[in-house]
XYZ file of C-alpha atoms in Angstrom:
651
model
C -43.483 42.400 116.121
C -41.195 40.289 118.241
C -42.740 38.415 121.146
C -41.847 39.368 124.713
C -38.538 37.830 125.713
C -38.007 34.858 127.909
C -36.759 36.023 131.320
C -34.875 33.465 133.334
C -31.673 33.356 135.350
C -28.620 32.826 133.178
C -27.713 29.180 132.858
C -24.088 30.283 132.951
C -24.119 31.768 136.453
C -24.977 28.642 138.361
C -27.032 30.715 140.767
C -28.377 34.162 141.437
C -27.857 36.636 138.539
C -24.940 38.970 139.085
C -23.271 36.697 141.613
C -25.309 38.036 144.553
C -25.871 35.945 147.672
C -29.282 34.212 147.925
C -31.980 36.550 149.121
C -30.558 39.705 147.610
C -32.995 41.512 145.360
C -30.893 44.493 144.217
C -27.261 45.319 143.420
C -25.652 48.725 143.544
C -23.965 49.588 140.243
C -23.355 52.651 138.134
C -25.572 53.217 135.130
C -22.637 52.296 132.863
C -21.985 49.057 134.766
C -25.684 48.165 134.754
C -25.998 48.765 131.029
C -22.953 46.626 130.215
C -24.241 43.749 132.383
C -27.693 44.052 130.837
C -26.404 43.978 127.249
C -24.277 40.932 127.969
C -27.385 39.043 129.109
C -29.455 39.629 125.938
C -29.995 36.807 123.444
C -31.919 36.234 120.226
C -33.664 33.137 118.987
C -34.955 32.228 115.555
C -35.799 28.746 114.313
C -34.664 27.291 117.638
C -31.132 28.753 117.471
C -30.087 31.054 120.309
C -27.118 33.384 120.286
C -25.914 36.440 122.161
C -27.453 39.593 120.753
C -24.296 41.608 121.345
C -20.969 40.174 120.279
C -19.099 43.176 121.712
C -18.691 46.933 121.867
C -16.762 49.213 119.519
C -15.574 52.318 121.316
C -13.448 55.427 121.392
C -13.105 57.068 124.776
C -13.155 60.730 125.762
C -14.156 62.723 128.823
C -17.820 61.943 128.123
C -17.587 58.150 128.483
C -14.217 57.135 129.963
C -15.486 57.175 133.541
C -18.899 55.699 132.727
C -19.207 53.162 129.947
C -15.415 52.982 129.699
C -15.000 52.046 133.361
C -17.811 49.544 133.094
C -16.186 47.850 130.112
C -12.784 47.502 131.725
C -14.404 46.194 134.912
C -16.362 43.713 132.839
C -13.173 42.497 131.109
C -10.657 42.394 133.997
C -12.773 41.957 137.127
C -16.265 40.659 136.256
C -18.722 39.792 138.977
C -19.328 36.077 139.434
C -21.508 34.864 136.573
C -21.265 38.141 134.641
C -20.888 37.478 130.897
C -18.160 39.224 128.985
C -18.909 42.061 126.567
C -15.753 42.201 124.449
C -14.307 45.612 123.668
C -12.894 46.607 120.248
C -10.800 49.784 119.956
C -11.938 51.591 116.819
C -10.173 54.605 115.225
C -13.120 56.554 113.875
C -16.653 56.784 115.249
C -18.419 56.719 111.879
C -16.340 53.763 110.851
C -17.133 51.779 113.951
C -20.865 52.061 113.208
C -20.180 50.881 109.662
C -18.312 47.911 111.145
C -21.229 47.122 113.455
C -23.621 47.309 110.492
C -21.492 44.901 108.449
C -21.248 42.551 111.413
C -25.042 42.531 111.912
C -25.676 42.131 108.194
C -23.301 39.177 107.984
C -25.172 37.609 110.904
C -28.504 38.169 109.133
C -29.557 40.748 111.724
C -29.638 38.225 114.557
C -26.552 39.581 116.317
C -24.949 43.001 116.413
C -22.529 45.325 118.207
C -22.893 48.403 120.411
C -20.881 51.567 119.771
C -19.825 54.027 122.500
C -18.468 57.540 121.884
C -17.638 60.635 123.899
C -19.757 63.798 123.781
C -19.624 66.323 120.988
C -17.779 65.383 117.813
C -17.249 61.807 118.960
C -20.997 61.316 119.096
C -21.975 63.336 116.000
C -19.439 61.379 113.994
C -21.806 58.431 114.436
C -24.809 60.178 112.860
C -23.841 59.137 109.328
C -23.511 55.520 110.434
C -26.881 55.731 112.179
C -28.522 56.922 108.964
C -26.921 54.087 107.040
C -28.123 51.479 109.526
C -31.674 52.781 109.576
C -31.935 53.155 105.808
C -30.562 49.671 105.307
C -32.775 48.209 108.041
C -29.791 46.875 110.040
C -29.733 46.770 113.855
C -26.979 48.672 115.714
C -26.975 50.105 119.231
C -25.404 53.557 119.577
C -24.431 54.960 122.957
C -23.466 58.605 122.410
C -22.381 60.421 125.565
C -24.281 63.552 126.451
C -24.048 66.744 128.496
C -24.509 66.768 132.261
C -28.046 65.975 133.348
C -27.536 68.064 136.498
C -26.467 71.076 134.396
C -23.975 72.164 137.039
C -21.076 72.334 134.498
C -22.919 74.374 131.931
C -21.691 74.744 129.256
C -19.443 71.703 129.436
C -16.604 71.196 126.973
C -18.039 70.435 123.476
C -21.600 71.377 124.474
C -23.929 73.004 121.961
C -25.783 75.913 123.592
C -29.297 76.539 122.293
C -30.674 79.862 123.606
C -34.277 78.592 123.213
C -33.973 75.660 125.655
C -31.460 73.900 127.873
C -32.889 70.501 126.948
C -31.123 70.189 123.568
C -27.753 68.674 122.750
C -26.031 67.652 119.544
C -27.377 64.145 120.165
C -30.813 65.351 119.148
C -29.428 65.053 115.624
C -29.810 61.257 116.014
C -33.609 61.483 116.245
C -34.460 61.454 112.528
C -31.948 58.703 111.742
C -32.832 56.338 114.592
C -35.680 53.824 114.868
C -35.641 54.380 118.635
C -34.118 57.316 120.541
C -34.006 58.151 124.235
C -31.970 60.167 126.685
C -31.330 58.613 130.113
C -31.487 61.584 132.509
C -32.006 59.473 135.658
C -30.685 55.967 136.447
C -34.093 54.356 136.803
C -35.011 55.482 133.263
C -32.546 52.970 131.903
C -34.761 49.967 132.627
C -37.764 50.745 130.402
C -35.518 52.377 127.795
C -33.135 49.425 127.521
C -36.012 46.985 127.185
C -37.652 49.105 124.486
C -34.306 49.342 122.673
C -33.958 45.555 122.579
C -37.483 45.200 121.208
C -36.641 47.417 118.235
C -33.238 45.849 117.606
C -34.753 42.374 117.396
C -37.887 43.233 115.423
C -37.244 42.609 111.697
C -39.955 45.115 110.752
C -38.800 47.932 112.985
C -35.040 47.471 113.187
C -32.366 50.033 112.452
C -30.205 52.330 114.531
C -31.194 52.482 118.206
C -29.743 55.426 120.130
C -29.522 55.739 123.893
C -27.998 59.090 124.837
C -26.077 58.886 128.090
C -25.257 62.081 130.031
C -21.731 61.740 131.313
C -22.695 62.307 134.956
C -25.533 59.789 134.792
C -23.205 57.138 133.362
C -21.119 57.227 136.534
C -24.041 57.568 138.988
C -24.792 54.709 141.405
C -28.183 53.070 141.737
C -29.766 50.013 143.401
C -30.802 47.807 140.451
C -33.340 44.999 140.675
C -31.516 41.736 139.890
C -34.349 40.785 137.518
C -32.958 43.452 135.163
C -29.887 41.309 134.583
C -31.607 38.002 133.986
C -30.886 36.227 130.748
C -33.447 37.390 128.207
C -34.133 35.665 124.900
C -35.782 37.881 122.311
C -37.667 35.725 119.800
C -37.251 37.049 116.250
C -40.612 36.761 114.607
C -41.463 35.101 111.296
C -44.927 36.554 110.548
C -47.003 34.325 108.289
C -49.332 35.673 105.556
C -52.907 36.543 106.393
C -55.077 34.015 104.464
C -57.115 36.707 102.695
C -53.948 38.570 101.607
C -52.408 35.312 100.384
C -55.526 34.532 98.372
C -55.415 37.977 96.701
C -51.743 37.596 95.854
C -52.245 34.113 94.520
C -55.094 35.213 92.278
C -53.010 38.087 90.894
C -50.107 35.772 90.112
C -52.338 33.149 88.450
C -53.858 35.790 86.199
C -50.549 37.318 85.152
C -49.028 36.532 81.762
C -45.583 38.017 82.266
C -44.804 38.147 86.020
C -41.360 39.063 87.338
C -40.156 38.526 90.891
C -37.779 41.094 92.448
C -35.785 39.644 95.350
C -34.567 42.144 97.926
C -32.449 42.010 101.030
C -35.315 40.627 103.062
C -34.922 37.288 101.255
C -31.270 37.092 102.387
C -31.906 38.204 105.971
C -34.732 35.747 106.448
C -32.558 32.931 105.012
C -35.121 32.203 102.361
C -32.867 31.361 99.426
C -34.027 27.717 99.291
C -37.665 28.843 99.343
C -37.019 31.364 96.574
C -35.417 28.705 94.389
C -38.311 26.354 95.133
C -40.822 29.034 94.109
C -38.994 29.663 90.860
C -38.647 25.940 90.141
C -42.376 25.430 90.683
C -43.662 28.406 88.732
C -40.997 29.264 86.146
C -41.302 32.936 87.095
C -38.077 34.818 86.350
C -36.242 36.271 89.314
C -34.381 39.609 89.314
C -32.495 41.015 92.267
C -31.623 44.280 93.983
C -28.239 45.219 95.397
C -29.210 43.827 98.829
C -30.902 40.820 97.298
C -28.128 39.659 94.936
C -27.252 36.073 95.715
C -30.680 35.307 97.117
C -30.963 33.067 94.095
C -27.784 31.657 92.530
C -26.788 33.364 89.279
C -26.931 30.063 87.373
C -30.437 29.123 88.443
C -32.612 28.722 85.293
C -34.938 31.513 86.446
C -32.190 34.045 87.472
C -32.007 37.094 85.237
C -29.721 39.353 87.329
C -29.930 42.854 88.702
C -32.906 45.069 87.874
C -33.112 48.853 87.537
C -30.727 51.720 86.831
C -27.644 49.489 87.069
C -29.332 46.241 86.186
C -28.865 43.744 83.379
C -30.444 44.152 79.965
C -32.182 40.832 80.601
C -33.879 41.829 83.835
C -34.772 45.278 82.529
C -36.304 43.910 79.333
C -38.515 41.617 81.377
C -39.328 44.467 83.777
C -40.424 46.666 80.879
C -43.053 44.173 79.724
C -44.050 42.678 83.108
C -47.751 42.878 83.859
C -47.113 41.839 87.501
C -44.110 42.540 89.711
C -43.759 40.388 92.809
C -41.502 42.253 95.244
C -40.150 40.067 98.043
C -38.213 41.816 100.825
C -37.455 44.926 98.792
C -38.075 48.581 99.544
C -38.001 49.673 95.885
C -35.285 52.355 95.881
C -35.051 54.613 92.859
C -32.223 52.442 91.469
C -34.426 49.351 91.609
C -37.257 51.106 89.772
C -34.958 53.175 87.555
C -36.623 56.219 89.021
C -40.084 54.815 88.239
C -39.375 54.042 84.593
C -38.204 50.412 84.410
C -41.670 48.866 84.953
C -43.005 50.318 81.740
C -46.162 48.255 81.105
C -49.063 50.713 81.483
C -51.119 47.991 83.185
C -48.407 46.736 85.549
C -49.576 45.684 89.033
C -47.608 44.773 92.128
C -47.738 42.102 94.826
C -45.351 42.841 97.686
C -44.276 40.365 100.355
C -42.572 42.263 103.128
C -42.291 42.035 106.900
C -42.848 45.820 107.065
C -46.265 47.105 105.940
C -44.718 50.421 104.928
C -42.716 48.637 102.214
C -45.430 46.114 101.348
C -47.772 48.951 100.450
C -45.484 50.618 97.901
C -46.708 51.097 94.342
C -50.324 50.465 95.295
C -49.540 46.786 95.699
C -51.535 43.876 96.970
C -49.878 43.611 100.383
C -48.685 40.397 101.984
C -47.209 41.413 105.303
C -45.079 38.425 106.166
C -41.564 37.091 106.632
C -39.971 36.435 103.240
C -39.368 32.762 103.907
C -42.895 32.117 105.192
C -44.426 34.220 102.416
C -42.583 32.339 99.682
C -43.475 28.984 101.205
C -47.147 29.941 101.342
C -47.199 31.283 97.790
C -45.494 28.165 96.424
C -48.046 25.947 98.097
C -51.018 28.086 97.042
C -49.767 28.165 93.440
C -49.438 24.387 93.168
C -49.872 23.328 89.556
C -49.490 26.851 88.194
C -46.655 27.679 85.782
C -45.995 30.543 83.389
C -46.194 30.018 79.630
C -43.224 27.996 78.316
C -42.564 30.647 75.682
C -42.162 33.274 78.416
C -39.757 31.038 80.328
C -37.777 30.486 77.151
C -37.582 34.233 76.518
C -36.229 34.850 80.010
C -33.653 32.120 79.547
C -32.578 33.537 76.200
C -32.204 37.059 77.567
C -30.151 35.801 80.524
C -27.856 33.898 78.144
C -27.365 37.021 75.984
C -26.397 39.038 79.096
C -24.023 36.295 80.175
C -22.122 36.852 76.924
C -21.977 40.615 77.651
C -20.604 39.817 81.132
C -17.931 37.592 79.655
C -16.909 40.460 77.399
C -16.715 42.936 80.290
C -14.706 40.499 82.394
C -12.179 39.748 79.649
C -11.800 42.979 77.639
C -8.032 43.112 77.284
C -8.444 46.850 77.774
C -5.318 49.002 77.719
C -3.033 50.578 78.483
C -4.687 50.410 81.933
C -7.157 47.621 82.700
C -10.846 48.351 83.129
C -12.204 47.848 86.619
C -14.657 45.298 85.200
C -11.653 43.101 84.437
C -10.606 43.220 88.066
C -14.110 42.245 89.057
C -14.061 39.365 86.610
C -10.845 38.028 88.090
C -12.256 38.283 91.596
C -15.536 36.616 90.558
C -13.580 33.683 89.181
C -11.077 33.463 92.050
C -13.351 33.882 95.096
C -15.165 30.945 96.711
C -18.924 30.724 96.761
C -19.122 31.606 100.495
C -16.335 34.211 100.498
C -17.600 37.754 101.132
C -17.212 40.577 98.639
C -17.675 44.090 100.110
C -18.226 47.368 98.304
C -20.301 50.527 98.604
C -20.644 53.795 96.699
C -19.433 54.911 93.282
C -19.251 53.270 89.916
C -18.282 49.900 91.358
C -21.719 48.920 92.728
C -23.218 49.680 89.319
C -20.756 47.446 87.530
C -21.082 44.761 90.182
C -24.883 44.638 90.196
C -24.867 44.244 86.453
C -22.041 41.702 86.234
C -21.332 39.860 89.448
C -22.256 36.166 89.419
C -23.256 35.507 93.011
C -23.276 31.846 93.875
C -24.646 32.145 97.430
C -26.512 34.649 99.623
C -23.305 35.198 101.620
C -21.006 36.282 98.825
C -22.342 39.724 97.821
C -22.173 42.415 100.500
C -22.929 45.823 98.900
C -24.004 48.897 100.854
C -26.106 50.864 98.427
C -29.051 52.023 100.484
C -27.105 55.007 101.774
C -24.343 54.601 99.163
C -21.822 55.737 101.720
C -18.195 56.202 100.701
C -15.894 55.022 103.463
C -18.043 51.993 104.394
C -15.812 49.429 102.716
C -12.771 49.105 105.001
C -14.614 49.126 108.363
C -17.221 46.798 106.839
C -14.466 44.328 106.044
C -13.531 44.364 109.718
C -17.123 43.851 110.845
C -17.779 41.041 108.342
C -14.561 39.238 109.312
C -15.426 39.437 113.007
C -18.836 37.983 112.157
C -17.489 35.231 109.872
C -13.823 34.528 110.740
C -13.944 31.289 108.751
C -14.643 33.107 105.441
C -12.371 35.035 103.153
C -13.385 38.690 103.200
C -12.455 40.844 100.209
C -13.250 44.563 100.164
C -12.880 46.680 97.034
C -12.117 50.369 97.475
C -11.332 53.161 95.051
C -8.755 55.775 95.800
C -11.512 58.243 96.676
C -13.088 55.959 99.287
C -9.646 54.972 100.632
C -8.757 58.610 101.345
C -12.048 59.149 103.177
C -11.698 56.387 105.775
C -8.573 54.155 105.881
C -8.151 54.397 109.680
C -9.727 51.058 110.518
C -6.839 49.360 108.771
C -5.114 49.946 112.112
C -7.898 48.153 113.941
C -7.762 45.306 111.432
C -4.076 44.878 112.168
C -4.569 45.219 115.918
C -7.223 42.509 115.941
C -5.137 40.210 113.681
C -7.956 40.021 111.150
C -7.157 38.419 107.799
C -8.887 40.475 105.093
C -7.944 41.356 101.522
C -8.248 44.974 100.467
C -8.342 45.492 96.693
C -7.384 49.136 96.067
C -8.200 50.527 92.596
C -6.286 53.699 91.861
C -7.720 55.865 89.046
C -6.949 59.355 90.334
C -10.552 60.500 90.564
C -14.232 59.677 90.939
C -15.216 57.340 88.111
C -18.938 57.275 88.895
C -19.478 60.957 89.529
C -17.196 61.811 86.606
C -19.421 59.834 84.240
C -22.534 61.316 85.798
C -21.096 64.829 85.535
C -20.460 64.271 81.858
C -23.978 62.935 81.314
C -25.574 66.071 82.850
C -23.328 68.409 80.923
C -20.936 69.325 83.730
C -17.840 68.083 81.889
C -16.408 65.890 84.705
C -15.653 69.127 86.603
C -14.207 68.501 90.069
C -14.005 64.731 89.700
C -10.288 64.211 89.083
C -7.496 64.475 91.660
C -5.420 67.235 90.036
C -2.978 69.941 91.176
C -3.981 73.603 90.991
C -1.929 75.433 88.354
C -0.724 78.998 88.403
C -1.651 79.660 84.761
C -5.406 78.950 85.117
C -5.952 78.893 88.896
C -7.930 75.688 88.229
C -7.525 72.090 89.307
C -6.294 71.096 85.859
C -2.636 70.249 86.556
C -0.888 66.896 86.911
C -2.269 64.205 89.204
C -1.902 64.776 92.940
C 1.123 62.615 93.949
C -0.778 60.330 96.287
C 1.292 57.359 97.459
C -1.465 55.109 98.663
C 0.858 52.083 98.632
C 3.145 53.704 101.192
C 0.146 54.823 103.218
C -1.287 51.293 103.363
C 2.087 49.873 104.394
C 2.288 52.461 107.161
C -0.708 50.805 108.821
C 1.220 47.537 109.066
C -0.375 45.625 106.175
C 1.319 43.661 103.458
C 0.951 45.463 100.111
C 1.253 43.911 96.673
C 1.347 46.074 93.550
C -0.108 44.725 90.294
C -0.012 46.387 86.889
C -1.933 43.849 84.797
C -4.827 41.442 85.300
C -2.375 38.524 85.182
C -0.325 40.126 87.939
C -3.534 40.800 89.872
C -4.501 37.141 89.741
C -1.093 36.163 91.079
C -1.330 38.802 93.786
C -4.707 37.513 94.849
C -3.364 33.973 95.172
C -0.557 35.284 97.391
C -2.989 37.345 99.525
C -5.422 34.432 99.881
C -2.614 32.179 101.100
C -1.238 34.761 103.534
C -2.075 34.565 107.241
C -2.564 38.343 107.602
C -4.244 41.278 105.994
C -3.053 42.290 102.534
C -3.700 45.256 100.238
C -3.556 44.640 96.504
C -3.007 47.897 94.559
C -3.796 48.155 90.839
C -4.255 51.210 88.635
C -7.375 51.214 86.429
C -8.792 53.388 83.689
C -10.833 56.259 85.208
C -13.205 56.350 82.206
C -14.107 52.678 82.064
C -15.349 51.113 79.906
C -18.332 50.035 81.948
C -21.219 47.642 81.203
C -23.818 48.848 78.714
C -26.678 50.676 80.367
C -30.270 49.586 79.863
C -32.133 51.911 82.220
C -32.324 55.514 83.494
C -31.687 57.312 86.730
C -33.343 60.644 87.510
C -30.644 63.247 88.171
C -32.037 66.731 87.303
C -30.118 68.725 84.726
C -29.778 72.485 84.888
C -32.676 73.997 82.957
C -30.722 77.075 81.935
C -27.048 77.225 80.893
C -24.595 78.961 78.613
C -22.740 75.645 78.183
C -23.792 73.690 75.064
C -23.018 70.431 76.884
C -25.528 71.277 79.604
C -28.213 72.411 77.142
C -27.865 69.119 75.177
C -28.037 67.098 78.415
C -31.203 68.937 79.503
C -32.972 68.090 76.258
C -32.109 64.413 76.789
C -33.284 64.637 80.405
C -36.693 66.022 79.387
C -37.144 63.272 76.863
C -36.223 60.511 79.356
C -38.443 61.964 82.039
C -41.533 61.500 79.879
C -41.425 57.755 80.763
C -41.517 58.426 84.488
C -44.749 57.829 86.333
C -46.331 56.833 89.594
C -47.383 53.191 89.883
C -51.012 53.466 90.875
């Protein structure tokens, strides 16, 4: 857990917090004004580096927040009190998207800085629920400020209020409870003080972090109150780096020393704790091969001698072959999703054991592991020191190196297929992988692309690979590009979207233009869902409902010509430059133009809906209909039953 924050007057005010005359102990402000001033005074510290916890606020205003948080934000920007720090406002276009942008910002800043998001009551607030789930599942801090119904209940029901006949104490904002790490409703002004402090504790605790939701009734937001000035003092929340318990470290060390074929799986915790150097040092010292998850890719450079690539359902054949024979799996900063474990089939050795290093005991305990509850950087440092002189068998090292080299040849083939008449999306990825710099940021989320990218992408730094696959949320990509660029304006940010994702959430292109953000959007048009189409075929559902087709009069089915989507014209309508490419050579030229441009650019290229994709080396559990008249489904069910025989609990 994080230590209690430092509480001292801001060194930027030059005097009493809030600009009050000496001797004053309170200031009268609305709840909205008090919250804005409080948020602006919060800081984080890790490894001696302090920074503001909140870089700003994304918002969309309605009757639920325009007179409360909205008024407080405009007052903060145009008429701040003496010594009051600014909390910059960003005008988003979609409430779900602004949470995605805040997540991407916080992830790019390694969870040490984030954004708040304010929305009106009703649909404005419930639009944020999906973003809240994504943040909590991915363990990323964001502060959500959904507006709520009147605490006084005089206007009852108010516009957009959900009425529950069982109780008057429920609103749609109760839907945030299961997807938030901390949730509260501020029904009286004085409740804000303990709630705000508790919220900051969760946001800055690497073990507990996720979405934090403070529901703000619209009347309470605008209500005045006499606030103690101590509430607005500059607070520094120290982000903890828990060290391993000696006994736990000894157990883990003994397990590693006795293992013949250990494999380390690096998760997002390695990246967020900035432990890449320590991971490389561990691998250098022990020779243990290192695989990665979606969130952990780049934690070790792809060309490190011990790197074997992604593991699991969309992993490399190299990592999965080593996983199948591993007698010990060392999980560092991973939560072992079903893709990482290939639905509990990839670690196939009947005697496999686990050692898990994780800041969260809940994750450290998975798969009946020897638990090392610790920060990833501190855990790796301690293990490297405790294992001094220990190294795996040279023959095992050589096998890992050989398997990685074999997969490198497969990757080269996927990157340079010469596929036609339309290029494969893997060829686009290959061009990007070769053209992007080591600290440029690649963004993607759901669909077939993350699978191809985990298997193929050659990440050269922990900054380069930004994939959202915990919630696998279509629509994340464009707002995430905005958030990442705000967090790292000095880096090139490239987001890859398919036509399906683009249609779900293109609106933040307008915000990107309004904020003068230079991003590159790579738009792959294939007239359907590549990932779900392939999955549909594999479960015997014949790619039904996965292509964008017109309904025909003859069959009354969606089996006609492609829907005439003009995504190029749509992207131009947002005010971006758009370049159309038909071949990989044209794509390379388009990327060079976009990279040199001073403003946002969309590169449009049409790709083959049906691949080809990288060869699969693992399984994913998607149940197949047990009864069907369709031969394709019956055949798929037989294959499913056979594959499921390899699934087991790791006990």
